């Protein structure tokens, strides 16, 4: 990689409200935002990220990561 941009959202919006909208959930758990399609088939973001949805084929998103503290 030539560059890395890390977005650390501790205390930020839920991943369900941004990057990973779940369809078919009850109103208690579902996002208030509608899912939209992205450039990659099967990957959806919420309607508040339309610009990222247009270019998500140009970057790699790591949705989950863990480590073992030493």
mmCIF file of N, CA, C and O in Angstrom:
data_model
loop_
_atom_site.group_PDB
_atom_site.id
_atom_site.type_symbol
_atom_site.label_atom_id
_atom_site.label_comp_id
_atom_site.label_asym_id
_atom_site.label_seq_id
_atom_site.Cartn_x
_atom_site.Cartn_y
_atom_site.Cartn_z
ATOM 1 N N UNK A 1 0.836 -1.181 0.000
ATOM 2 C CA UNK A 1 0.000 0.000 0.000
ATOM 3 C C UNK A 1 0.880 1.243 0.000
ATOM 4 O O UNK A 1 1.899 1.296 0.679
ATOM 5 N N UNK A 2 0.472 2.220 -0.740
ATOM 6 C CA UNK A 2 1.190 3.492 -0.762
ATOM 7 C C UNK A 2 0.726 4.401 0.359
ATOM 8 O O UNK A 2 1.466 5.258 0.812
ATOM 9 N N UNK A 3 -0.508 4.224 0.771
ATOM 10 C CA UNK A 3 -1.032 5.056 1.859
ATOM 11 C C UNK A 3 -2.171 4.327 2.552
ATOM 12 O O UNK A 3 -2.792 3.441 1.987
ATOM 13 N N UNK A 4 -2.406 4.711 3.784
ATOM 14 C CA UNK A 4 -3.474 4.119 4.576
ATOM 15 C C UNK A 4 -4.218 5.242 5.292
ATOM 16 O O UNK A 4 -3.607 6.139 5.859
ATOM 17 N N UNK A 5 -5.520 5.197 5.245
ATOM 18 C CA UNK A 5 -6.353 6.113 6.017
ATOM 19 C C UNK A 5 -7.132 5.259 6.998
ATOM 20 O O UNK A 5 -7.889 4.388 6.601
ATOM 21 N N UNK A 6 -6.927 5.503 8.267
ATOM 22 C CA UNK A 6 -7.629 4.731 9.292
ATOM 23 C C UNK A 6 -8.702 5.620 9.914
ATOM 24 O O UNK A 6 -8.412 6.720 10.376
ATOM 25 N N UNK A 7 -9.919 5.153 9.890
ATOM 26 C CA UNK A 7 -11.034 5.863 10.508
ATOM 27 C C UNK A 7 -11.432 5.075 11.741
ATOM 28 O O UNK A 7 -11.976 3.976 11.628
ATOM 29 N N UNK A 8 -11.119 5.602 12.900
ATOM 30 C CA UNK A 8 -11.422 4.924 14.157
ATOM 31 C C UNK A 8 -12.615 5.635 14.782
ATOM 32 O O UNK A 8 -12.520 6.796 15.172
ATOM 33 N N UNK A 9 -13.743 4.969 14.846
ATOM 34 C CA UNK A 9 -14.984 5.609 15.268
ATOM 35 C C UNK A 9 -15.432 5.155 16.657
ATOM 36 O O UNK A 9 -16.553 4.726 16.847
ATOM 37 N N UNK A 10 -14.563 5.257 17.621
ATOM 38 C CA UNK A 10 -14.981 4.909 18.976
ATOM 39 C C UNK A 10 -16.008 5.942 19.430
ATOM 40 O O UNK A 10 -15.751 7.137 19.427
ATOM 41 N N UNK A 11 -17.177 5.455 19.785
ATOM 42 C CA UNK A 11 -18.238 6.363 20.205
ATOM 43 C C UNK A 11 -18.956 7.022 19.046
ATOM 44 O O UNK A 11 -19.813 7.855 19.245
ATOM 45 N N UNK A 12 -18.605 6.654 17.832
ATOM 46 C CA UNK A 12 -19.246 7.227 16.655
ATOM 47 C C UNK A 12 -20.516 6.477 16.300
ATOM 48 O O UNK A 12 -21.022 5.672 17.081
ATOM 49 N N UNK A 13 -21.016 6.694 15.097
ATOM 50 C CA UNK A 13 -22.221 6.005 14.665
ATOM 51 C C UNK A 13 -22.010 4.490 14.593
ATOM 52 O O UNK A 13 -20.905 4.022 14.358
ATOM 53 N N UNK A 14 -23.059 3.765 14.753
ATOM 54 C CA UNK A 14 -23.017 2.312 14.663
ATOM 55 C C UNK A 14 -22.650 1.876 13.249
ATOM 56 O O UNK A 14 -23.005 2.538 12.272
ATOM 57 N N UNK A 15 -21.955 0.746 13.126
ATOM 58 C CA UNK A 15 -21.644 0.221 11.789
ATOM 59 C C UNK A 15 -22.919 -0.113 11.028
ATOM 60 O O UNK A 15 -22.950 -0.092 9.809
ATOM 61 N N UNK A 16 -24.012 -0.400 11.744
ATOM 62 C CA UNK A 16 -25.290 -0.672 11.085
ATOM 63 C C UNK A 16 -25.866 0.587 10.450
ATOM 64 O O UNK A 16 -26.670 0.516 9.534
ATOM 65 N N UNK A 17 -25.461 1.767 10.962
ATOM 66 C CA UNK A 17 -25.942 3.033 10.414
ATOM 67 C C UNK A 17 -25.016 3.596 9.341
ATOM 68 O O UNK A 17 -25.300 4.634 8.768
ATOM 69 N N UNK A 18 -23.900 2.920 9.069
ATOM 70 C CA UNK A 18 -22.969 3.414 8.060
ATOM 71 C C UNK A 18 -22.623 2.370 7.018
ATOM 72 O O UNK A 18 -23.044 2.444 5.878
ATOM 73 N N UNK A 19 -21.836 1.388 7.401
ATOM 74 C CA UNK A 19 -21.183 0.490 6.457
ATOM 75 C C UNK A 19 -21.904 -0.828 6.229
ATOM 76 O O UNK A 19 -21.653 -1.492 5.226
ATOM 77 N N UNK A 20 -22.711 -1.272 7.154
ATOM 78 C CA UNK A 20 -23.232 -2.631 7.077
ATOM 79 C C UNK A 20 -24.710 -2.698 7.446
ATOM 80 O O UNK A 20 -25.072 -3.292 8.457
ATOM 81 N N UNK A 21 -25.570 -2.074 6.648
ATOM 82 C CA UNK A 21 -26.996 -2.105 6.985
ATOM 83 C C UNK A 21 -27.555 -3.514 6.863
ATOM 84 O O UNK A 21 -27.274 -4.220 5.903
ATOM 85 N N UNK A 22 -28.288 -3.929 7.849
ATOM 86 C CA UNK A 22 -28.914 -5.255 7.835
ATOM 87 C C UNK A 22 -30.360 -5.096 7.398
ATOM 88 O O UNK A 22 -31.079 -4.243 7.907
ATOM 89 N N UNK A 23 -30.768 -5.916 6.466
ATOM 90 C CA UNK A 23 -32.152 -5.863 5.999
ATOM 91 C C UNK A 23 -32.970 -6.930 6.704
ATOM 92 O O UNK A 23 -32.451 -7.982 7.071
ATOM 93 N N UNK A 24 -34.228 -6.665 6.923
ATOM 94 C CA UNK A 24 -35.123 -7.639 7.519
ATOM 95 C C UNK A 24 -35.097 -7.670 9.037
ATOM 96 O O UNK A 24 -35.626 -8.596 9.638
ATOM 97 N N UNK A 25 -34.487 -6.689 9.671
ATOM 98 C CA UNK A 25 -34.489 -6.630 11.132
ATOM 99 C C UNK A 25 -35.740 -5.929 11.622
ATOM 100 O O UNK A 25 -36.363 -5.148 10.903
ATOM 101 N N UNK A 26 -36.090 -6.166 12.866
ATOM 102 C CA UNK A 26 -37.222 -5.444 13.447
ATOM 103 C C UNK A 26 -36.848 -3.979 13.611
ATOM 104 O O UNK A 26 -35.668 -3.622 13.620
ATOM 105 N N UNK A 27 -37.837 -3.134 13.745
ATOM 106 C CA UNK A 27 -37.594 -1.698 13.885
ATOM 107 C C UNK A 27 -36.702 -1.373 15.076
ATOM 108 O O UNK A 27 -35.992 -0.381 15.070
ATOM 109 N N UNK A 28 -36.737 -2.225 16.086
ATOM 110 C CA UNK A 28 -35.921 -1.983 17.278
ATOM 111 C C UNK A 28 -34.429 -2.045 16.956
ATOM 112 O O UNK A 28 -33.627 -1.348 17.561
ATOM 113 N N UNK A 29 -34.040 -2.869 15.980
ATOM 114 C CA UNK A 29 -32.628 -3.074 15.676
ATOM 115 C C UNK A 29 -32.197 -2.508 14.328
ATOM 116 O O UNK A 29 -31.010 -2.327 14.087
ATOM 117 N N UNK A 30 -33.119 -2.266 13.436
ATOM 118 C CA UNK A 30 -32.780 -1.808 12.090
ATOM 119 C C UNK A 30 -32.317 -0.354 12.101
ATOM 120 O O UNK A 30 -32.705 0.438 12.956
ATOM 121 N N UNK A 31 -31.478 -0.017 11.147
ATOM 122 C CA UNK A 31 -31.031 1.360 10.980
ATOM 123 C C UNK A 31 -32.191 2.213 10.483
ATOM 124 O O UNK A 31 -33.073 1.732 9.773
ATOM 125 N N UNK A 32 -32.151 3.481 10.827
ATOM 126 C CA UNK A 32 -33.177 4.400 10.328
ATOM 127 C C UNK A 32 -32.861 4.828 8.897
ATOM 128 O O UNK A 32 -33.705 5.404 8.222
ATOM 129 N N UNK A 33 -31.644 4.532 8.420
ATOM 130 C CA UNK A 33 -31.224 4.897 7.078
ATOM 131 C C UNK A 33 -31.429 3.724 6.122
ATOM 132 O O UNK A 33 -31.268 2.570 6.484
ATOM 133 N N UNK A 34 -31.754 4.019 4.891
ATOM 134 C CA UNK A 34 -32.013 2.996 3.875
ATOM 135 C C UNK A 34 -30.701 2.498 3.271
ATOM 136 O O UNK A 34 -29.774 3.270 3.074
ATOM 137 N N UNK A 35 -30.614 1.201 2.940
ATOM 138 C CA UNK A 35 -29.420 0.687 2.277
ATOM 139 C C UNK A 35 -29.380 1.107 0.810
ATOM 140 O O UNK A 35 -30.419 1.219 0.160
ATOM 141 N N UNK A 36 -28.168 1.373 0.309
ATOM 142 C CA UNK A 36 -27.978 1.673 -1.109
ATOM 143 C C UNK A 36 -26.903 0.738 -1.656
ATOM 144 O O UNK A 36 -26.029 0.284 -0.927
ATOM 145 N N UNK A 37 -26.966 0.469 -2.930
ATOM 146 C CA UNK A 37 -25.977 -0.394 -3.572
ATOM 147 C C UNK A 37 -24.667 0.361 -3.768
ATOM 148 O O UNK A 37 -24.646 1.579 -3.864
ATOM 149 N N UNK A 38 -23.587 -0.401 -3.847
ATOM 150 C CA UNK A 38 -22.272 0.172 -4.115
ATOM 151 C C UNK A 38 -21.772 -0.380 -5.439
ATOM 152 O O UNK A 38 -22.487 -1.126 -6.114
ATOM 153 N N UNK A 39 -20.547 -0.041 -5.815
ATOM 154 C CA UNK A 39 -19.962 -0.547 -7.054
ATOM 155 C C UNK A 39 -19.706 -2.048 -6.992
ATOM 156 O O UNK A 39 -19.613 -2.708 -8.014
ATOM 157 N N UNK A 40 -19.564 -2.599 -5.776
ATOM 158 C CA UNK A 40 -19.302 -4.029 -5.621
ATOM 159 C C UNK A 40 -20.628 -4.745 -5.378
ATOM 160 O O UNK A 40 -21.336 -4.423 -4.425
ATOM 161 N N UNK A 41 -20.983 -5.703 -6.230
ATOM 162 C CA UNK A 41 -22.251 -6.417 -6.062
ATOM 163 C C UNK A 41 -22.338 -7.095 -4.687
ATOM 164 O O UNK A 41 -21.388 -7.713 -4.219
ATOM 165 N N UNK A 42 -23.487 -6.929 -4.036
ATOM 166 C CA UNK A 42 -23.714 -7.553 -2.743
ATOM 167 C C UNK A 42 -23.265 -6.730 -1.555
ATOM 168 O O UNK A 42 -23.581 -7.057 -0.425
ATOM 169 N N UNK A 43 -22.514 -5.662 -1.794
ATOM 170 C CA UNK A 43 -22.061 -4.789 -0.703
ATOM 171 C C UNK A 43 -22.947 -3.560 -0.683
ATOM 172 O O UNK A 43 -23.145 -2.916 -1.712
ATOM 173 N N UNK A 44 -23.484 -3.258 0.483
ATOM 174 C CA UNK A 44 -24.364 -2.101 0.611
ATOM 175 C C UNK A 44 -23.877 -1.202 1.737
ATOM 176 O O UNK A 44 -23.320 -1.675 2.720
ATOM 177 N N UNK A 45 -24.071 0.099 1.557
ATOM 178 C CA UNK A 45 -23.833 1.094 2.593
ATOM 179 C C UNK A 45 -25.184 1.750 2.859
ATOM 180 O O UNK A 45 -26.159 1.488 2.160
ATOM 181 N N UNK A 46 -25.238 2.622 3.825
ATOM 182 C CA UNK A 46 -26.491 3.340 4.040
ATOM 183 C C UNK A 46 -26.525 4.590 3.177
ATOM 184 O O UNK A 46 -25.501 5.046 2.665
ATOM 185 N N UNK A 47 -27.699 5.132 3.044
ATOM 186 C CA UNK A 47 -27.934 6.276 2.168
ATOM 187 C C UNK A 47 -27.134 7.523 2.545
ATOM 188 O O UNK A 47 -27.022 8.442 1.741
ATOM 189 N N UNK A 48 -26.543 7.546 3.721
ATOM 190 C CA UNK A 48 -25.771 8.734 4.122
ATOM 191 C C UNK A 48 -24.329 8.675 3.605
ATOM 192 O O UNK A 48 -23.570 9.613 3.826
ATOM 193 N N UNK A 49 -23.965 7.610 2.879
ATOM 194 C CA UNK A 49 -22.614 7.473 2.331
ATOM 195 C C UNK A 49 -22.628 7.286 0.810
ATOM 196 O O UNK A 49 -21.950 6.412 0.274
ATOM 197 N N UNK A 50 -23.352 8.120 0.073
ATOM 198 C CA UNK A 50 -23.459 7.891 -1.373
ATOM 199 C C UNK A 50 -22.148 8.090 -2.125
ATOM 200 O O UNK A 50 -21.886 7.388 -3.103
ATOM 201 N N UNK A 51 -21.311 9.011 -1.698
ATOM 202 C CA UNK A 51 -20.050 9.241 -2.398
ATOM 203 C C UNK A 51 -19.092 8.063 -2.216
ATOM 204 O O UNK A 51 -18.384 7.683 -3.142
ATOM 205 N N UNK A 52 -19.051 7.487 -1.011
ATOM 206 C CA UNK A 52 -18.213 6.310 -0.785
ATOM 207 C C UNK A 52 -18.748 5.107 -1.556
ATOM 208 O O UNK A 52 -17.975 4.286 -2.046
ATOM 209 N N UNK A 53 -20.057 5.000 -1.674
ATOM 210 C CA UNK A 53 -20.652 3.891 -2.422
ATOM 211 C C UNK A 53 -20.247 3.935 -3.894
ATOM 212 O O UNK A 53 -20.121 2.900 -4.537
ATOM 213 N N UNK A 54 -19.995 5.122 -4.421
ATOM 214 C CA UNK A 54 -19.606 5.272 -5.824
ATOM 215 C C UNK A 54 -18.167 4.841 -6.090
ATOM 216 O O UNK A 54 -17.818 4.513 -7.217
ATOM 217 N N UNK A 55 -17.319 4.855 -5.052
ATOM 218 C CA UNK A 55 -15.891 4.563 -5.266
ATOM 219 C C UNK A 55 -15.390 3.391 -4.431
ATOM 220 O O UNK A 55 -14.182 3.190 -4.321
ATOM 221 N N UNK A 56 -16.279 2.594 -3.849
ATOM 222 C CA UNK A 56 -15.801 1.537 -2.953
ATOM 223 C C UNK A 56 -15.067 0.413 -3.677
ATOM 224 O O UNK A 56 -14.474 -0.436 -3.047
ATOM 225 N N UNK A 57 -15.059 0.423 -4.992
ATOM 226 C CA UNK A 57 -14.246 -0.540 -5.726
ATOM 227 C C UNK A 57 -12.782 -0.100 -5.818
ATOM 228 O O UNK A 57 -11.934 -0.831 -6.298
ATOM 229 N N UNK A 58 -12.480 1.072 -5.297
ATOM 230 C CA UNK A 58 -11.130 1.620 -5.378
ATOM 231 C C UNK A 58 -10.377 1.565 -4.051
ATOM 232 O O UNK A 58 -9.254 2.031 -3.963
ATOM 233 N N UNK A 59 -10.995 1.030 -3.003
ATOM 234 C CA UNK A 59 -10.310 0.934 -1.718
ATOM 235 C C UNK A 59 -10.687 -0.374 -1.032
ATOM 236 O O UNK A 59 -11.624 -1.047 -1.423
ATOM 237 N N UNK A 60 -9.921 -0.725 -0.023
ATOM 238 C CA UNK A 60 -10.170 -1.931 0.744
ATOM 239 C C UNK A 60 -10.682 -1.536 2.114
ATOM 240 O O UNK A 60 -10.073 -0.720 2.802
ATOM 241 N N UNK A 61 -11.796 -2.096 2.494
ATOM 242 C CA UNK A 61 -12.352 -1.813 3.809
ATOM 243 C C UNK A 61 -12.154 -3.037 4.693
ATOM 244 O O UNK A 61 -12.520 -4.148 4.307
ATOM 245 N N UNK A 62 -11.563 -2.826 5.840
ATOM 246 C CA UNK A 62 -11.423 -3.891 6.823
ATOM 247 C C UNK A 62 -12.553 -3.686 7.824
ATOM 248 O O UNK A 62 -12.566 -2.718 8.582
ATOM 249 N N UNK A 63 -13.519 -4.586 7.821
ATOM 250 C CA UNK A 63 -14.685 -4.428 8.688
ATOM 251 C C UNK A 63 -14.451 -4.943 10.102
ATOM 252 O O UNK A 63 -15.154 -4.588 11.013
ATOM 253 N N UNK A 64 -13.481 -5.801 10.271
ATOM 254 C CA UNK A 64 -13.252 -6.381 11.583
ATOM 255 C C UNK A 64 -11.770 -6.687 11.730
ATOM 256 O O UNK A 64 -11.120 -7.127 10.774
ATOM 257 N N UNK A 65 -11.245 -6.455 12.905
ATOM 258 C CA UNK A 65 -9.846 -6.716 13.146
ATOM 259 C C UNK A 65 -9.655 -6.966 14.640
ATOM 260 O O UNK A 65 -10.368 -6.405 15.468
ATOM 261 N N UNK A 66 -8.714 -7.807 14.983
ATOM 262 C CA UNK A 66 -8.434 -8.036 16.402
ATOM 263 C C UNK A 66 -6.936 -8.273 16.570
ATOM 264 O O UNK A 66 -6.211 -8.462 15.594
ATOM 265 N N UNK A 67 -6.494 -8.241 17.783
ATOM 266 C CA UNK A 67 -5.098 -8.484 18.090
ATOM 267 C C UNK A 67 -5.000 -9.073 19.490
ATOM 268 O O UNK A 67 -5.947 -9.005 20.270
ATOM 269 N N UNK A 68 -3.865 -9.655 19.793
ATOM 270 C CA UNK A 68 -3.611 -10.200 21.121
ATOM 271 C C UNK A 68 -2.588 -9.302 21.815
ATOM 272 O O UNK A 68 -1.454 -9.198 21.347
ATOM 273 N N UNK A 69 -2.990 -8.633 22.889
ATOM 274 C CA UNK A 69 -2.035 -7.769 23.601
ATOM 275 C C UNK A 69 -0.875 -8.594 24.162
ATOM 276 O O UNK A 69 -1.053 -9.739 24.554
ATOM 277 N N UNK A 70 0.278 -8.023 24.174
ATOM 278 C CA UNK A 70 1.466 -8.716 24.682
ATOM 279 C C UNK A 70 1.601 -8.518 26.173
ATOM 280 O O UNK A 70 1.286 -7.559 26.750
#
